[in-house]
CSV table of N, CA and C in Angstrom, one decimal:
chain,number,residue,atom,x,y,z
A,142,UNK,N,-33.7,-13.4,-7.9
A,142,UNK,CA,-32.6,-12.5,-7.9
A,142,UNK,C,-32.1,-12.3,-9.4
A,143,UNK,N,-32.0,-11.1,-9.8
A,143,UNK,CA,-31.5,-10.7,-11.1
A,143,UNK,C,-30.1,-10.5,-11.0
A,144,UNK,N,-29.3,-11.2,-11.9
A,144,UNK,CA,-27.9,-11.1,-11.9
A,144,UNK,C,-27.5,-10.4,-13.1
A,145,UNK,N,-26.5,-9.4,-13.1
A,145,UNK,CA,-26.1,-8.7,-14.2
A,145,UNK,C,-24.6,-8.8,-14.1
A,146,UNK,N,-23.8,-9.1,-15.3
A,146,UNK,CA,-22.4,-9.1,-15.4
A,146,UNK,C,-22.0,-7.9,-16.3
A,147,UNK,N,-21.2,-7.1,-15.8
A,147,UNK,CA,-20.7,-5.9,-16.5
A,147,UNK,C,-19.2,-5.7,-16.2
A,148,UNK,N,-18.3,-5.6,-17.1
A,148,UNK,CA,-16.9,-5.3,-16.9
A,148,UNK,C,-16.3,-6.2,-15.8
A,149,UNK,N,-16.5,-7.5,-15.8
A,149,UNK,CA,-15.9,-8.4,-14.9
A,149,UNK,C,-16.5,-8.1,-13.5
A,150,UNK,N,-17.5,-7.5,-13.3
A,150,UNK,CA,-18.1,-7.3,-12.0
A,150,UNK,C,-19.5,-8.0,-11.9
A,151,UNK,N,-19.9,-8.7,-10.9
A,151,UNK,CA,-21.0,-9.4,-10.8
A,151,UNK,C,-21.8,-8.7,-9.7
A,152,UNK,N,-23.0,-8.3,-10.0
A,152,UNK,CA,-23.9,-7.6,-9.0
A,152,UNK,C,-25.2,-8.4,-8.9
A,153,UNK,N,-25.8,-8.3,-7.8
A,153,UNK,CA,-27.2,-8.8,-7.6
A,153,UNK,C,-28.1,-7.6,-7.3
A,154,UNK,N,-29.1,-7.6,-8.1
A,154,UNK,CA,-30.2,-6.5,-7.8
A,154,UNK,C,-31.6,-7.1,-7.7
A,155,UNK,N,-32.4,-6.2,-7.1
A,155,UNK,CA,-33.9,-6.5,-7.0
A,155,UNK,C,-34.2,-7.7,-6.2
A,156,UNK,N,-33.5,-7.8,-5.1
A,156,UNK,CA,-33.8,-8.9,-4.2
A,156,UNK,C,-34.3,-8.3,-2.9
A,157,UNK,N,-35.6,-8.6,-2.6
A,157,UNK,CA,-36.3,-8.1,-1.5
A,157,UNK,C,-36.7,-9.2,-0.6
A,158,UNK,N,-36.3,-9.2,0.6
A,158,UNK,CA,-36.6,-10.3,1.5
A,158,UNK,C,-38.0,-10.1,2.1
A,159,UNK,N,-38.5,-11.0,3.0
A,159,UNK,CA,-39.8,-11.0,3.5
A,159,UNK,C,-40.0,-9.7,4.4
A,160,UNK,N,-38.9,-9.2,5.0
A,160,UNK,CA,-39.0,-8.0,5.8
A,160,UNK,C,-39.0,-6.8,5.1
A,161,UNK,N,-38.8,-6.8,3.8
A,161,UNK,CA,-38.9,-5.6,2.9
A,161,UNK,C,-37.6,-4.9,2.8
A,162,UNK,N,-36.4,-5.5,3.3
A,162,UNK,CA,-35.1,-5.0,3.1
A,162,UNK,C,-34.5,-5.4,1.9
A,163,UNK,N,-34.0,-4.5,1.1
A,163,UNK,CA,-33.3,-4.8,-0.1
A,163,UNK,C,-31.9,-5.2,0.1
A,164,UNK,N,-31.4,-6.4,-0.4
A,164,UNK,CA,-30.1,-6.9,-0.1
A,164,UNK,C,-29.4,-7.0,-1.4
A,165,UNK,N,-28.1,-6.4,-1.4
A,165,UNK,CA,-27.3,-6.5,-2.6
A,165,UNK,C,-26.0,-7.2,-2.3
A,166,UNK,N,-25.5,-8.1,-3.2
A,166,UNK,CA,-24.2,-8.7,-3.0
A,166,UNK,C,-23.2,-7.8,-3.3
A,167,UNK,N,-22.0,-8.0,-2.8
A,167,UNK,CA,-20.9,-7.1,-3.1
A,167,UNK,C,-20.2,-7.5,-4.5
A,168,UNK,N,-19.7,-6.6,-5.2
A,168,UNK,CA,-19.0,-6.9,-6.5
A,168,UNK,C,-17.7,-7.6,-6.2
A,169,UNK,N,-17.1,-8.2,-7.2
A,169,UNK,CA,-15.9,-8.9,-7.0
A,169,UNK,C,-14.8,-8.0,-6.6
A,170,UNK,N,-14.8,-6.8,-7.2
A,170,UNK,CA,-13.8,-5.7,-6.8
A,170,UNK,C,-14.0,-5.4,-5.4
A,171,UNK,N,-15.2,-5.3,-4.9
A,171,UNK,CA,-15.5,-4.9,-3.6
A,171,UNK,C,-15.0,-6.0,-2.6
A,172,UNK,N,-15.2,-7.3,-2.9
A,172,UNK,CA,-14.8,-8.3,-2.2
A,172,UNK,C,-13.2,-8.4,-2.1
A,173,UNK,N,-12.6,-8.1,-3.1
A,173,UNK,CA,-11.1,-8.1,-3.2
A,173,UNK,C,-10.6,-7.1,-2.4
A,174,UNK,N,-11.2,-5.8,-2.5
A,174,UNK,CA,-10.7,-4.7,-1.7
A,174,UNK,C,-10.9,-5.0,-0.2
A,175,UNK,N,-12.0,-5.6,0.1
A,175,UNK,CA,-12.4,-5.9,1.5
A,175,UNK,C,-11.3,-6.9,2.1
A,176,UNK,N,-10.9,-7.9,1.3
A,176,UNK,CA,-10.0,-8.9,1.7
A,176,UNK,C,-8.6,-8.3,1.9
A,177,UNK,N,-8.2,-7.3,1.0
A,177,UNK,CA,-7.0,-6.6,1.2
A,177,UNK,C,-7.0,-5.9,2.4
A,178,UNK,N,-8.0,-5.2,2.7
A,178,UNK,CA,-8.2,-4.4,4.0
A,178,UNK,C,-8.0,-5.3,5.2
A,179,UNK,N,-8.7,-6.4,5.2
A,179,UNK,CA,-8.6,-7.4,6.3
A,179,UNK,C,-7.2,-7.8,6.5
A,180,UNK,N,-6.5,-8.1,5.4
A,180,UNK,CA,-5.0,-8.5,5.5
A,180,UNK,C,-4.2,-7.5,6.0
A,181,UNK,N,-4.5,-6.2,5.6
A,181,UNK,CA,-3.6,-5.1,6.2
A,181,UNK,C,-3.8,-5.0,7.7
A,182,UNK,N,-5.1,-5.1,8.1
A,182,UNK,CA,-5.4,-5.0,9.6
A,182,UNK,C,-4.8,-6.2,10.4
A,183,UNK,N,-4.9,-7.4,9.8
A,183,UNK,CA,-4.2,-8.5,10.3
A,183,UNK,C,-2.7,-8.3,10.5
A,184,UNK,N,-2.1,-7.7,9.5
A,184,UNK,CA,-0.6,-7.5,9.6
A,184,UNK,C,-0.3,-6.4,10.7
A,185,UNK,N,-1.1,-5.4,10.7
A,185,UNK,CA,-0.9,-4.4,11.8
A,185,UNK,C,-1.0,-4.9,13.2
A,186,UNK,N,-2.1,-5.7,13.4
A,186,UNK,CA,-2.3,-6.3,14.7
A,186,UNK,C,-1.2,-7.3,15.1
A,187,UNK,N,-0.8,-8.0,14.0
A,187,UNK,CA,0.3,-9.0,14.3
A,187,UNK,C,1.6,-8.3,14.7
A,188,UNK,N,1.9,-7.2,14.0
A,188,UNK,CA,3.1,-6.5,14.4
A,188,UNK,C,3.1,-5.9,15.7
A,189,UNK,N,1.9,-5.5,16.2
A,189,UNK,CA,1.8,-5.0,17.5
A,189,UNK,C,2.0,-6.1,18.6
A,190,UNK,N,1.6,-7.3,18.3
A,190,UNK,CA,1.7,-8.4,19.2
A,190,UNK,C,3.1,-9.2,19.0
A,191,UNK,N,3.7,-9.0,17.9
A,191,UNK,CA,5.0,-9.7,17.6
A,191,UNK,C,6.1,-9.6,18.6
A,192,UNK,N,6.1,-8.3,19.2
A,192,UNK,CA,7.2,-8.1,20.1
A,192,UNK,C,7.1,-8.7,21.4
A,193,UNK,N,5.8,-9.2,21.7
A,193,UNK,CA,5.6,-9.9,23.0
A,193,UNK,C,5.7,-11.4,22.8
A,194,UNK,N,6.0,-11.9,21.7
A,194,UNK,CA,6.0,-13.4,21.4
A,194,UNK,C,7.5,-13.8,21.5
A,195,UNK,N,7.7,-14.9,22.3
A,195,UNK,CA,9.1,-15.5,22.4
A,195,UNK,C,9.2,-16.5,21.3
A,196,UNK,N,10.4,-16.4,20.6
A,196,UNK,CA,10.7,-17.4,19.6
A,196,UNK,C,12.1,-18.0,19.9
A,197,UNK,N,12.3,-19.2,19.6
A,197,UNK,CA,13.6,-19.8,19.8
A,197,UNK,C,14.8,-19.0,19.2
A,198,UNK,N,15.9,-19.2,19.8
A,198,UNK,CA,17.1,-18.5,19.3
A,198,UNK,C,18.1,-19.4,18.6
A,199,UNK,N,18.0,-20.6,18.9
A,199,UNK,CA,18.9,-21.6,18.2
A,199,UNK,C,18.3,-21.8,16.8
A,200,UNK,N,19.3,-21.8,15.8
A,200,UNK,CA,18.8,-22.0,14.4
A,200,UNK,C,18.0,-23.3,14.1
A,201,UNK,N,18.5,-24.3,14.7
A,201,UNK,CA,17.8,-25.6,14.5
A,201,UNK,C,16.4,-25.6,15.2
A,202,UNK,N,16.2,-24.9,16.2
A,202,UNK,CA,14.9,-24.8,16.9
A,202,UNK,C,13.9,-23.9,16.0
A,203,UNK,N,14.5,-22.8,15.4
A,203,UNK,CA,13.8,-21.9,14.5
A,203,UNK,C,13.3,-22.8,13.3
A,204,UNK,N,14.3,-23.6,12.7
A,204,UNK,CA,13.9,-24.3,11.5
A,204,UNK,C,12.8,-25.4,11.9
A,205,UNK,N,12.9,-26.0,13.0
A,205,UNK,CA,11.9,-27.0,13.3
A,205,UNK,C,10.6,-26.4,13.6
A,206,UNK,N,10.6,-25.1,14.2
A,206,UNK,CA,9.3,-24.5,14.4
A,206,UNK,C,8.7,-24.1,13.0
A,207,UNK,N,9.5,-23.6,12.1
A,207,UNK,CA,9.0,-23.4,10.8
A,207,UNK,C,8.4,-24.5,10.0
A,208,UNK,N,9.1,-25.7,10.2
A,208,UNK,CA,8.7,-26.9,9.6
A,208,UNK,C,7.4,-27.4,10.2
A,209,UNK,N,7.2,-27.2,11.5
A,209,UNK,CA,6.0,-27.6,12.2
A,209,UNK,C,4.8,-26.7,11.6
A,210,UNK,N,5.1,-25.5,11.2
A,210,UNK,CA,4.0,-24.6,10.7
A,210,UNK,C,3.8,-24.8,9.1
A,211,UNK,N,4.6,-25.8,8.6
A,211,UNK,CA,4.6,-26.0,7.2
A,211,UNK,C,5.0,-24.7,6.3
A,212,UNK,N,6.0,-24.1,6.8
A,212,UNK,CA,6.5,-22.8,6.1
A,212,UNK,C,7.9,-23.1,5.6
A,213,UNK,N,8.4,-22.4,4.7
A,213,UNK,CA,9.7,-22.5,4.1
A,213,UNK,C,10.7,-22.3,5.2
A,214,UNK,N,11.8,-23.0,5.3
A,214,UNK,CA,12.8,-22.8,6.4
A,214,UNK,C,13.6,-21.6,6.1
A,215,UNK,N,13.9,-21.3,4.9
A,215,UNK,CA,14.7,-20.1,4.6
A,215,UNK,C,14.4,-19.7,3.2
A,216,UNK,N,14.3,-18.3,3.0
A,216,UNK,CA,14.2,-17.7,1.6
A,216,UNK,C,15.6,-17.3,1.2
A,217,UNK,N,15.7,-17.1,-0.1
A,217,UNK,CA,17.0,-16.7,-0.7
A,217,UNK,C,17.3,-15.3,-0.1
A,218,UNK,N,18.5,-15.2,0.4
A,218,UNK,CA,19.0,-13.9,0.8
A,218,UNK,C,18.6,-13.6,2.4
A,219,UNK,N,17.9,-14.5,3.0
A,219,UNK,CA,17.5,-14.3,4.4
A,219,UNK,C,18.7,-14.6,5.3
A,220,UNK,N,18.9,-13.8,6.4
A,220,UNK,CA,19.8,-14.2,7.4
A,220,UNK,C,19.0,-14.8,8.5
A,221,UNK,N,19.8,-15.2,9.6
A,221,UNK,CA,19.1,-15.9,10.7
A,221,UNK,C,18.1,-15.0,11.4
A,222,UNK,N,18.5,-13.7,11.5
A,222,UNK,CA,17.6,-12.7,12.2
A,222,UNK,C,16.2,-12.5,11.4
A,223,UNK,N,16.4,-12.5,10.0
A,223,UNK,CA,15.2,-12.4,9.2
A,223,UNK,C,14.3,-13.7,9.4
A,224,UNK,N,14.8,-14.8,9.4
A,224,UNK,CA,14.1,-16.1,9.6
A,224,UNK,C,13.4,-16.0,10.9
A,225,UNK,N,14.1,-15.5,12.0
A,225,UNK,CA,13.4,-15.5,13.3
A,225,UNK,C,12.2,-14.4,13.3
A,226,UNK,N,12.5,-13.4,12.6
A,226,UNK,CA,11.4,-12.3,12.5
A,226,UNK,C,10.2,-12.8,11.7
A,227,UNK,N,10.5,-13.6,10.7
A,227,UNK,CA,9.3,-14.2,9.9
A,227,UNK,C,8.6,-15.2,10.7
A,228,UNK,N,9.3,-16.0,11.5
A,228,UNK,CA,8.6,-16.9,12.5
A,228,UNK,C,7.8,-16.1,13.5
A,229,UNK,N,8.4,-15.1,14.0
A,229,UNK,CA,7.7,-14.3,15.1
A,229,UNK,C,6.4,-13.7,14.4
A,230,UNK,N,6.4,-13.2,13.2
A,230,UNK,CA,5.3,-12.6,12.6
A,230,UNK,C,4.2,-13.7,12.3
A,231,UNK,N,4.7,-14.8,11.9
A,231,UNK,CA,3.7,-15.9,11.6
A,231,UNK,C,3.0,-16.4,12.9
A,232,UNK,N,3.7,-16.4,14.0
A,232,UNK,CA,3.1,-16.9,15.2
A,232,UNK,C,2.2,-15.8,15.6
A,233,UNK,N,2.5,-14.6,15.5
A,233,UNK,CA,1.6,-13.4,15.9
A,233,UNK,C,0.3,-13.4,15.1
A,234,UNK,N,0.5,-13.7,13.8
A,234,UNK,CA,-0.8,-13.8,12.9
A,234,UNK,C,-1.7,-14.9,13.4
A,235,UNK,N,-1.0,-16.0,13.6
A,235,UNK,CA,-1.8,-17.2,14.1
A,235,UNK,C,-2.5,-16.9,15.4
A,236,UNK,N,-1.9,-16.2,16.3
A,236,UNK,CA,-2.4,-15.9,17.6
A,236,UNK,C,-3.6,-14.9,17.4
A,237,UNK,N,-3.5,-14.0,16.5
A,237,UNK,CA,-4.6,-13.0,16.2
A,237,UNK,C,-5.8,-13.8,15.7
A,238,UNK,N,-5.5,-14.6,14.7
A,238,UNK,CA,-6.6,-15.4,14.1
A,238,UNK,C,-7.2,-16.3,15.1
A,239,UNK,N,-6.4,-17.0,16.0
A,239,UNK,CA,-7.0,-17.9,17.0
A,239,UNK,C,-7.9,-17.2,18.0
A,240,UNK,N,-7.5,-15.9,18.3
A,240,UNK,CA,-8.3,-15.2,19.3
A,240,UNK,C,-9.5,-14.6,18.8
A,241,UNK,N,-9.9,-14.9,17.6
A,241,UNK,CA,-11.1,-14.3,17.0
A,241,UNK,C,-10.9,-13.2,15.9
A,242,UNK,N,-9.7,-13.3,15.4
A,242,UNK,CA,-9.4,-12.2,14.3
A,242,UNK,C,-9.3,-10.8,14.8
A,243,UNK,N,-9.6,-10.0,13.9
A,243,UNK,CA,-9.4,-8.6,14.2
A,243,UNK,C,-10.8,-7.9,14.3
A,244,UNK,N,-10.9,-7.0,15.2
A,244,UNK,CA,-12.2,-6.3,15.3
A,244,UNK,C,-12.0,-4.8,14.9
A,245,UNK,N,-13.0,-4.4,14.0
A,245,UNK,CA,-12.9,-3.0,13.6
A,245,UNK,C,-13.9,-2.2,14.4
A,246,UNK,N,-13.3,-1.2,15.0
A,246,UNK,CA,-14.1,-0.3,15.9
A,246,UNK,C,-14.9,0.7,15.0
A,247,UNK,N,-16.1,1.0,15.5
A,247,UNK,CA,-16.9,1.8,14.6
A,247,UNK,C,-16.3,3.2,14.4
A,248,UNK,N,-15.6,3.7,15.4
A,248,UNK,CA,-15.0,5.0,15.2
A,248,UNK,C,-13.9,5.1,14.1
A,249,UNK,N,-13.3,3.9,14.0
A,249,UNK,CA,-12.2,3.8,13.0
A,249,UNK,C,-12.7,3.9,11.6
A,250,UNK,N,-14.0,3.4,11.4
A,250,UNK,CA,-14.5,3.3,10.1
A,250,UNK,C,-15.0,4.6,9.6
A,251,UNK,N,-15.1,5.6,10.4
A,251,UNK,CA,-15.6,6.9,10.0
A,251,UNK,C,-14.6,7.8,9.6
């Protein structure tokens, strides 16, 4: 495999497998953009599911749920509704990831 480094981007070229297919590794920029895209899709799917998730209403129950998830109990300027919404979104994200992540339909990619 021939590695070239240019402008903080690493690429792999001239790799031919036994089946004759040329394979190239993604650049660091491409990997970063792909991760950002997956994060956006995760957020969108979590927002769709968040409305169906029940979260506790009592402040002490919300705090204990956040502590169980190893998350900050409260950010500066957050009110109780914001804390509950943050808990709801985190639970929705975990549910999406637990169920196998997000799936990209082929029609959406075109």
